[in-house]
Tab-separated table of C-alpha atoms in Angstrom:
chain	number	residue	atom	x	y	z
A	1	MET	CA	-0.035	16.122	19.955
A	2	SER	CA	-2.133	15.172	22.889
A	3	LEU	CA	-5.310	13.027	22.756
A	4	PRO	CA	-7.614	12.249	25.735
A	5	SER	CA	-7.460	8.787	26.913
A	6	LEU	CA	-9.233	6.596	24.398
A	7	ARG	CA	-10.627	3.128	24.112
A	8	VAL	CA	-9.073	1.804	20.930
A	9	ALA	CA	-9.584	-1.434	19.159
A	10	VAL	CA	-6.686	-2.388	16.903
A	11	LEU	CA	-7.813	-4.451	14.017
A	12	MET	CA	-5.100	-6.846	12.674
A	13	GLY	CA	-4.252	-10.173	11.227
A	14	GLY	CA	-7.133	-11.464	9.123
A	15	TRP	CA	-6.599	-14.170	6.256
A	16	SER	CA	-4.998	-12.316	3.545
A	17	SER	CA	-1.554	-12.987	2.190
A	18	GLU	CA	-0.290	-10.071	4.223
A	19	ARG	CA	-1.490	-11.495	7.584
A	20	PRO	CA	1.970	-11.654	9.102
A	21	VAL	CA	2.717	-8.000	8.101
A	22	SER	CA	-0.595	-6.825	9.603
A	23	LEU	CA	0.051	-8.570	12.851
A	24	MET	CA	3.377	-6.866	13.171
A	25	SER	CA	1.891	-3.577	12.307
A	26	GLY	CA	-0.987	-4.164	14.698
A	27	GLU	CA	1.218	-4.995	17.587
A	28	GLY	CA	3.413	-1.949	16.986
A	29	VAL	CA	0.296	0.282	17.007
A	30	ALA	CA	-1.140	-1.353	20.114
A	31	LYS	CA	2.145	-0.923	22.223
A	32	ALA	CA	2.424	2.574	20.931
A	33	LEU	CA	-1.106	3.296	22.062
A	34	GLU	CA	-0.633	1.696	25.387
A	35	GLY	CA	2.677	3.740	25.979
A	36	LYS	CA	0.548	6.815	25.537
A	37	GLY	CA	-2.141	5.648	28.227
A	38	HIS	CA	-4.880	4.533	25.988
A	39	THR	CA	-6.975	1.367	26.618
A	40	VAL	CA	-6.190	-1.069	23.869
A	41	ILE	CA	-8.334	-4.006	22.720
A	42	ARG	CA	-6.369	-6.209	20.199
A	43	ILE	CA	-8.594	-8.003	17.701
A	44	ASP	CA	-7.201	-10.552	15.383
A	45	MET	CA	-9.870	-10.483	12.666
A	46	GLY	CA	-11.775	-13.813	12.133
A	47	ARG	CA	-15.247	-14.242	10.839
A	48	ASP	CA	-16.762	-13.019	14.089
A	49	VAL	CA	-15.041	-9.611	13.708
A	50	ALA	CA	-18.313	-7.862	14.034
A	51	ILE	CA	-19.253	-9.469	17.316
A	52	LYS	CA	-15.875	-8.765	18.690
A	53	LEU	CA	-15.988	-5.086	17.649
A	54	ALA	CA	-19.368	-4.736	19.122
A	55	GLU	CA	-18.253	-6.279	22.370
A	56	ALA	CA	-15.134	-4.018	22.524
A	57	LYS	CA	-17.212	-0.628	22.369
A	58	PRO	CA	-14.261	1.287	21.064
A	59	ASP	CA	-14.111	5.108	20.741
A	60	VAL	CA	-12.168	4.308	17.420
A	61	VAL	CA	-10.930	1.313	15.583
A	62	PHE	CA	-7.441	1.707	14.344
A	63	ASN	CA	-7.446	-0.360	11.075
A	64	ALA	CA	-4.003	-2.214	10.825
A	65	LEU	CA	-5.271	-4.764	8.363
A	66	HIS	CA	-3.401	-5.283	4.959
A	67	GLY	CA	-5.076	-6.753	1.907
A	68	ALA	CA	-8.542	-7.944	1.508
A	69	PRO	CA	-11.020	-7.998	3.161
A	70	GLY	CA	-9.545	-5.326	5.394
A	71	GLU	CA	-8.190	-2.908	2.692
A	72	ASP	CA	-10.652	-3.381	-0.121
A	73	GLY	CA	-13.734	-1.728	1.307
A	74	THR	CA	-15.239	-4.936	2.879
A	75	VAL	CA	-14.441	-4.212	6.420
A	76	GLN	CA	-14.891	-0.493	5.850
A	77	GLY	CA	-18.482	-1.068	4.795
A	78	MET	CA	-19.124	-3.390	7.927
A	79	MET	CA	-17.767	-0.621	10.244
A	80	ASP	CA	-19.894	1.914	8.442
A	81	LEU	CA	-22.937	-0.011	9.108
A	82	MET	CA	-22.029	-0.559	12.677
A	83	GLY	CA	-21.463	3.265	13.190
A	84	LEU	CA	-17.828	2.919	14.064
A	85	THR	CA	-15.185	5.484	13.765
A	86	TYR	CA	-12.139	4.083	12.120
A	87	THR	CA	-8.816	5.161	10.805
A	88	HIS	CA	-7.439	5.332	7.257
A	89	SER	CA	-9.674	5.482	4.074
A	90	GLY	CA	-13.348	4.755	3.803
A	91	LEU	CA	-15.393	2.313	1.703
A	92	ALA	CA	-15.282	3.810	-1.750
A	93	THR	CA	-11.720	5.001	-1.675
A	94	SER	CA	-10.580	1.480	-0.541
A	95	VAL	CA	-12.566	-0.223	-3.317
A	96	ILE	CA	-10.836	1.988	-5.970
A	97	ALA	CA	-7.406	2.275	-4.548
A	98	ILE	CA	-6.876	-1.628	-4.027
A	99	ASP	CA	-7.704	-2.175	-7.652
A	100	LYS	CA	-4.870	-1.125	-9.872
A	101	GLU	CA	-6.910	-0.685	-12.932
A	102	LEU	CA	-9.589	1.252	-11.167
A	103	THR	CA	-6.887	3.437	-9.718
A	104	LYS	CA	-5.674	4.218	-13.268
A	105	GLN	CA	-9.168	5.107	-14.499
A	106	ALA	CA	-9.555	7.565	-11.281
A	107	LEU	CA	-6.113	9.270	-11.622
A	108	VAL	CA	-4.872	9.218	-15.312
A	109	PRO	CA	-7.707	11.571	-16.639
A	110	HIS	CA	-6.292	14.247	-13.961
A	111	GLY	CA	-2.839	14.006	-15.372
A	112	VAL	CA	-1.227	11.570	-13.095
A	113	PRO	CA	1.445	9.581	-15.074
A	114	MET	CA	0.997	5.881	-14.655
A	115	PRO	CA	2.185	3.081	-16.797
A	116	GLY	CA	0.041	1.637	-19.750
A	117	GLY	CA	-0.987	-1.897	-19.905
A	118	ARG	CA	-4.112	-4.026	-19.788
A	119	ILE	CA	-5.982	-6.909	-18.015
A	120	VAL	CA	-5.155	-10.311	-19.201
A	121	THR	CA	-6.371	-13.756	-18.361
A	122	SER	CA	-3.741	-16.450	-17.267
A	123	GLU	CA	-4.813	-18.432	-20.289
A	124	GLU	CA	-3.900	-15.788	-22.638
A	125	ILE	CA	-0.382	-15.397	-21.525
A	126	HIS	CA	0.210	-18.995	-21.956
A	127	GLU	CA	-0.534	-18.471	-25.701
A	128	ARG	CA	1.351	-15.406	-26.314
A	129	ASP	CA	3.005	-12.253	-24.600
A	130	PRO	CA	0.379	-9.715	-23.975
A	131	LEU	CA	3.034	-6.898	-24.314
A	132	PRO	CA	6.526	-6.699	-25.878
A	133	ARG	CA	9.202	-8.117	-23.321
A	134	PRO	CA	10.230	-6.835	-20.871
A	135	TYR	CA	6.766	-6.320	-19.161
A	136	VAL	CA	5.439	-6.833	-15.563
A	137	LEU	CA	2.632	-9.088	-14.481
A	138	LYS	CA	0.885	-8.390	-11.231
A	139	PRO	CA	-2.399	-9.301	-9.587
A	140	VAL	CA	-5.017	-6.445	-9.960
A	141	ASN	CA	-5.923	-6.203	-6.245
A	142	GLU	CA	-2.904	-7.459	-4.088
A	143	GLY	CA	-0.362	-5.299	-2.251
A	144	SER	CA	3.170	-5.641	-0.916
A	145	SER	CA	4.271	-6.625	-4.345
A	146	VAL	CA	2.578	-10.108	-3.839
A	147	GLY	CA	2.606	-12.070	-6.917
A	148	VAL	CA	4.519	-9.819	-9.171
A	149	ALA	CA	6.604	-11.235	-12.021
A	150	ILE	CA	9.029	-9.384	-14.447
A	151	VAL	CA	9.085	-11.214	-17.718
A	152	THR	CA	12.057	-10.609	-19.766
A	153	ASN	CA	13.847	-12.317	-22.815
A	154	GLU	CA	16.523	-13.770	-20.483
A	155	GLY	CA	13.962	-15.094	-17.750
A	156	ASN	CA	13.056	-18.724	-17.145
A	157	TYR	CA	9.447	-18.504	-17.486
A	158	GLY	CA	9.549	-19.662	-20.978
A	159	ASN	CA	8.249	-18.030	-24.331
A	160	PRO	CA	5.372	-18.219	-24.228
A	161	ILE	CA	5.107	-18.483	-20.392
A	162	ALA	CA	4.847	-22.307	-19.588
A	163	PRO	CA	1.653	-23.070	-17.435
A	164	ASP	CA	3.716	-25.466	-15.176
A	165	VAL	CA	6.288	-22.705	-14.296
A	166	LYS	CA	5.595	-20.996	-10.900
A	167	GLY	CA	4.251	-17.583	-11.058
A	168	PRO	CA	1.190	-15.452	-10.393
A	169	TRP	CA	-0.735	-17.082	-13.548
A	170	GLN	CA	-1.112	-20.188	-11.244
A	171	GLU	CA	-2.854	-18.128	-8.414
A	172	PHE	CA	-4.920	-15.533	-10.206
A	173	LYS	CA	-7.293	-15.702	-13.197
A	174	GLU	CA	-6.735	-12.265	-14.219
A	175	LEU	CA	-3.452	-10.178	-14.213
A	176	LEU	CA	-2.483	-6.672	-14.827
A	177	ALA	CA	0.281	-6.605	-17.624
A	178	GLU	CA	2.340	-3.365	-17.685
A	179	PRO	CA	5.437	-2.301	-19.552
A	180	TYR	CA	8.464	-2.695	-17.390
A	181	ILE	CA	9.869	0.594	-16.435
A	182	ARG	CA	13.686	0.386	-15.744
A	183	GLY	CA	15.260	2.675	-13.090
A	184	ARG	CA	14.835	3.443	-9.668
A	185	GLU	CA	12.242	2.556	-6.964
A	186	LEU	CA	10.924	5.543	-4.915
A	187	THR	CA	8.055	6.121	-2.528
A	188	THR	CA	6.349	9.090	-0.861
A	189	ALA	CA	4.217	8.938	2.324
A	190	VAL	CA	1.259	11.426	2.729
A	191	ILE	CA	-0.032	12.097	6.243
A	192	GLY	CA	-3.334	14.208	6.396
A	193	GLU	CA	-2.720	16.866	3.824
A	194	ARG	CA	1.062	16.745	3.837
A	195	ALA	CA	3.581	14.873	1.675
A	196	LEU	CA	6.580	14.130	3.693
A	197	LEU	CA	9.670	12.840	1.856
A	198	VAL	CA	10.885	10.529	-0.922
A	199	THR	CA	12.515	7.243	0.017
A	200	GLU	CA	14.747	5.368	-2.731
A	201	LEU	CA	14.721	1.494	-2.296
A	202	LYS	CA	17.644	-0.347	-3.163
A	203	PRO	CA	17.228	-4.076	-2.944
A	204	LYS	CA	20.281	-6.147	-2.415
A	205	SER	CA	19.237	-8.567	-5.200
A	206	GLY	CA	16.350	-8.745	-7.496
A	207	PHE	CA	13.377	-6.262	-7.287
A	208	TYR	CA	11.576	-4.827	-4.222
A	209	ASP	CA	9.369	-7.796	-3.710
A	210	PHE	CA	7.531	-9.096	-0.627
A	211	ASP	CA	10.725	-10.489	0.971
A	212	SER	CA	12.771	-7.557	0.265
A	213	LYS	CA	10.138	-5.445	1.878
A	214	TYR	CA	9.845	-7.222	5.207
A	215	THR	CA	13.383	-9.015	5.711
A	216	ASP	CA	15.739	-6.799	7.506
A	217	GLY	CA	18.981	-6.135	5.590
A	218	MET	CA	17.436	-7.065	2.192
A	219	THR	CA	16.700	-3.579	1.013
A	220	GLU	CA	18.708	-0.417	1.568
A	221	HIS	CA	16.358	2.801	2.281
A	222	VAL	CA	17.862	5.987	1.367
A	223	CYS	CA	15.799	8.613	3.014
A	224	PRO	CA	15.587	11.331	1.729
A	225	ALA	CA	16.362	9.954	-1.678
A	226	GLU	CA	19.538	11.366	-3.445
A	227	ILE	CA	17.491	12.611	-6.463
A	228	PRO	CA	17.226	15.827	-8.197
A	229	ASP	CA	14.953	18.432	-6.525
A	230	GLU	CA	12.620	18.396	-9.544
A	231	ILE	CA	11.831	14.614	-9.159
A	232	THR	CA	11.491	15.080	-5.305
A	233	GLN	CA	8.904	17.714	-5.772
A	234	ALA	CA	7.161	15.901	-8.540
A	235	CYS	CA	6.868	12.705	-6.280
A	236	LYS	CA	5.556	14.835	-3.536
A	237	ASP	CA	2.984	16.395	-5.625
A	238	ILE	CA	1.783	13.432	-7.344
A	239	ALA	CA	1.441	11.636	-4.027
A	240	LEU	CA	-0.594	14.381	-2.477
A	241	ARG	CA	-2.832	14.891	-5.476
A	242	SER	CA	-3.578	11.273	-5.754
A	243	HIS	CA	-4.259	10.931	-2.030
A	244	GLN	CA	-6.752	13.889	-2.552
A	245	LEU	CA	-8.180	12.637	-5.686
A	246	LEU	CA	-8.845	9.126	-4.345
A	247	GLY	CA	-10.301	10.550	-1.107
A	248	CYS	CA	-7.604	8.954	1.124
A	249	LYS	CA	-7.732	9.581	4.872
A	250	GLY	CA	-5.164	9.384	7.581
A	251	THR	CA	-2.099	8.137	5.685
A	252	SER	CA	-1.248	6.676	2.182
A	253	ARG	CA	1.936	5.695	0.419
A	254	SER	CA	2.474	6.210	-3.301
A	255	ASP	CA	4.966	4.101	-5.027
A	256	PHE	CA	6.867	5.208	-8.169
A	257	ARG	CA	9.264	4.041	-10.912
A	258	TRP	CA	11.576	6.467	-12.147
A	259	ASP	CA	13.809	5.946	-15.394
A	260	ASP	CA	16.558	8.480	-14.463
A	261	SER	CA	17.664	8.638	-18.168
A	262	GLN	CA	14.376	10.151	-19.035
A	263	GLY	CA	14.264	13.010	-16.518
A	264	ILE	CA	10.859	14.063	-15.318
A	265	GLU	CA	9.125	12.133	-18.193
A	266	GLY	CA	10.437	9.040	-16.770
A	267	LEU	CA	8.546	9.209	-13.600
A	268	PHE	CA	5.294	6.812	-13.223
A	269	LEU	CA	3.026	6.371	-10.272
A	270	LEU	CA	2.632	2.581	-9.815
A	271	GLU	CA	0.012	2.443	-6.885
A	272	VAL	CA	-1.326	4.279	-4.046
A	273	ASN	CA	-1.489	2.125	-0.751
A	274	THR	CA	-4.230	3.205	1.594
A	275	GLN	CA	-3.090	1.195	4.492
A	276	PRO	CA	0.633	1.212	4.382
A	277	GLY	CA	2.612	-0.913	6.853
A	278	MET	CA	3.427	0.095	10.443
A	279	THR	CA	6.242	-2.463	10.950
A	280	PRO	CA	9.649	-1.606	12.183
A	281	LEU	CA	10.884	-1.798	8.681
A	282	SER	CA	7.894	0.179	7.208
A	283	LEU	CA	8.339	3.382	5.032
A	284	VAL	CA	5.839	5.676	6.550
A	285	PRO	CA	7.087	5.430	10.111
A	286	GLU	CA	10.534	5.899	8.648
A	287	GLN	CA	9.575	9.069	6.778
A	288	ALA	CA	7.753	10.523	9.712
A	289	ARG	CA	10.613	9.881	11.983
A	290	ALA	CA	13.001	11.748	9.509
A	291	CYS	CA	10.419	14.682	9.778
A	292	GLY	CA	10.715	14.690	13.474
A	293	MET	CA	7.433	12.518	14.248
A	294	ASP	CA	8.136	9.542	16.481
A	295	TYR	CA	6.076	6.362	16.125
A	296	PRO	CA	3.605	7.029	18.929
A	297	GLU	CA	3.014	10.602	17.639
A	298	LEU	CA	2.380	9.074	14.125
A	299	VAL	CA	-0.311	6.632	15.521
A	300	GLU	CA	-2.082	9.351	17.413
A	301	THR	CA	-2.039	11.674	14.441
A	302	ILE	CA	-3.857	8.986	12.274
A	303	ILE	CA	-6.322	8.476	15.073
A	304	ALA	CA	-6.942	12.206	15.430
A	305	GLU	CA	-7.726	12.716	11.664
A	306	ALA	CA	-10.227	9.805	11.966
A	307	LEU	CA	-11.901	11.451	14.963
A	308	ALA	CA	-11.910	14.947	13.402
A	309	ASP	CA	-13.293	13.523	10.180
A	310	ALA	CA	-16.158	11.591	12.084
A	311	LYS	CA	-16.967	14.872	13.944
A	312	ALA	CA	-17.202	16.694	10.671
A	313	LYS	CA	-19.601	14.315	9.368
A	314	GLY	CA	-21.925	14.647	12.455
A	315	GLY	CA	-20.848	11.523	14.097
A	316	GLY	CA	-18.016	10.532	16.437
A	317	ALA	CA	-16.916	7.927	18.801
A	318	LYS	CA	-19.560	5.254	19.579
């Protein structure tokens, strides 16, 4: 792929819990674009982000933010109002995909297998278990496994969960409670209209939490995953279908749990990440590389789709 020389604002940082990851993603993207001859304006998002974007006068914005407000539709709405062309998903898709319960409401009626469960208050879980143990508690609208707790009979949270024990119930008023799915952690990237591969993630200890994701050596990535062809194809089909149903743009990453004792019936989609990481340890660049697409080409491919989408809508670079 060869793009004309562009003026690209790389939006990164922000103030979410995923700020450090966003800074790594953004810097990787910026260096790749500079290496391709593009003019790059790095923007560490603050409350004056609209002013900085207006001053930058970019042809396109590469949105390398993770978490709110860069991934939940807030920044997307602002850029829509400013008439800017930007990468990744738009406002409506971002609002839905960052909210795990809204994602279920959008996908399950179309036959996408996702875990059951319900929204519970932190006060409620201090009185009784919302589901039979083992179960998972997670924030409704955080990414990168931020604030996830697995509650088991053998765990040290207490029974019921003690309010003074460290956990997501101390940080969030509401949590999503889901049945714990034993088995294996799988993920599939989608770029444009193509599902790439399936990667199996094998944390050296515990589960695939924030530290396991972003600390070198803590998780083994098996890419492509050594799983039956039926499961590989199912992951790719579900990832692409979810990407399309939600209206994702550029790239997305679908995360799964697979109970390998149950065959295809044990495969469940957990979430769809509309702005997956672009760090050296991130999964989308890894899968793209395994498919023969290097990192700079991946970045330009994401930008090319944003430009094509804007042109199709009658807009274009401002």
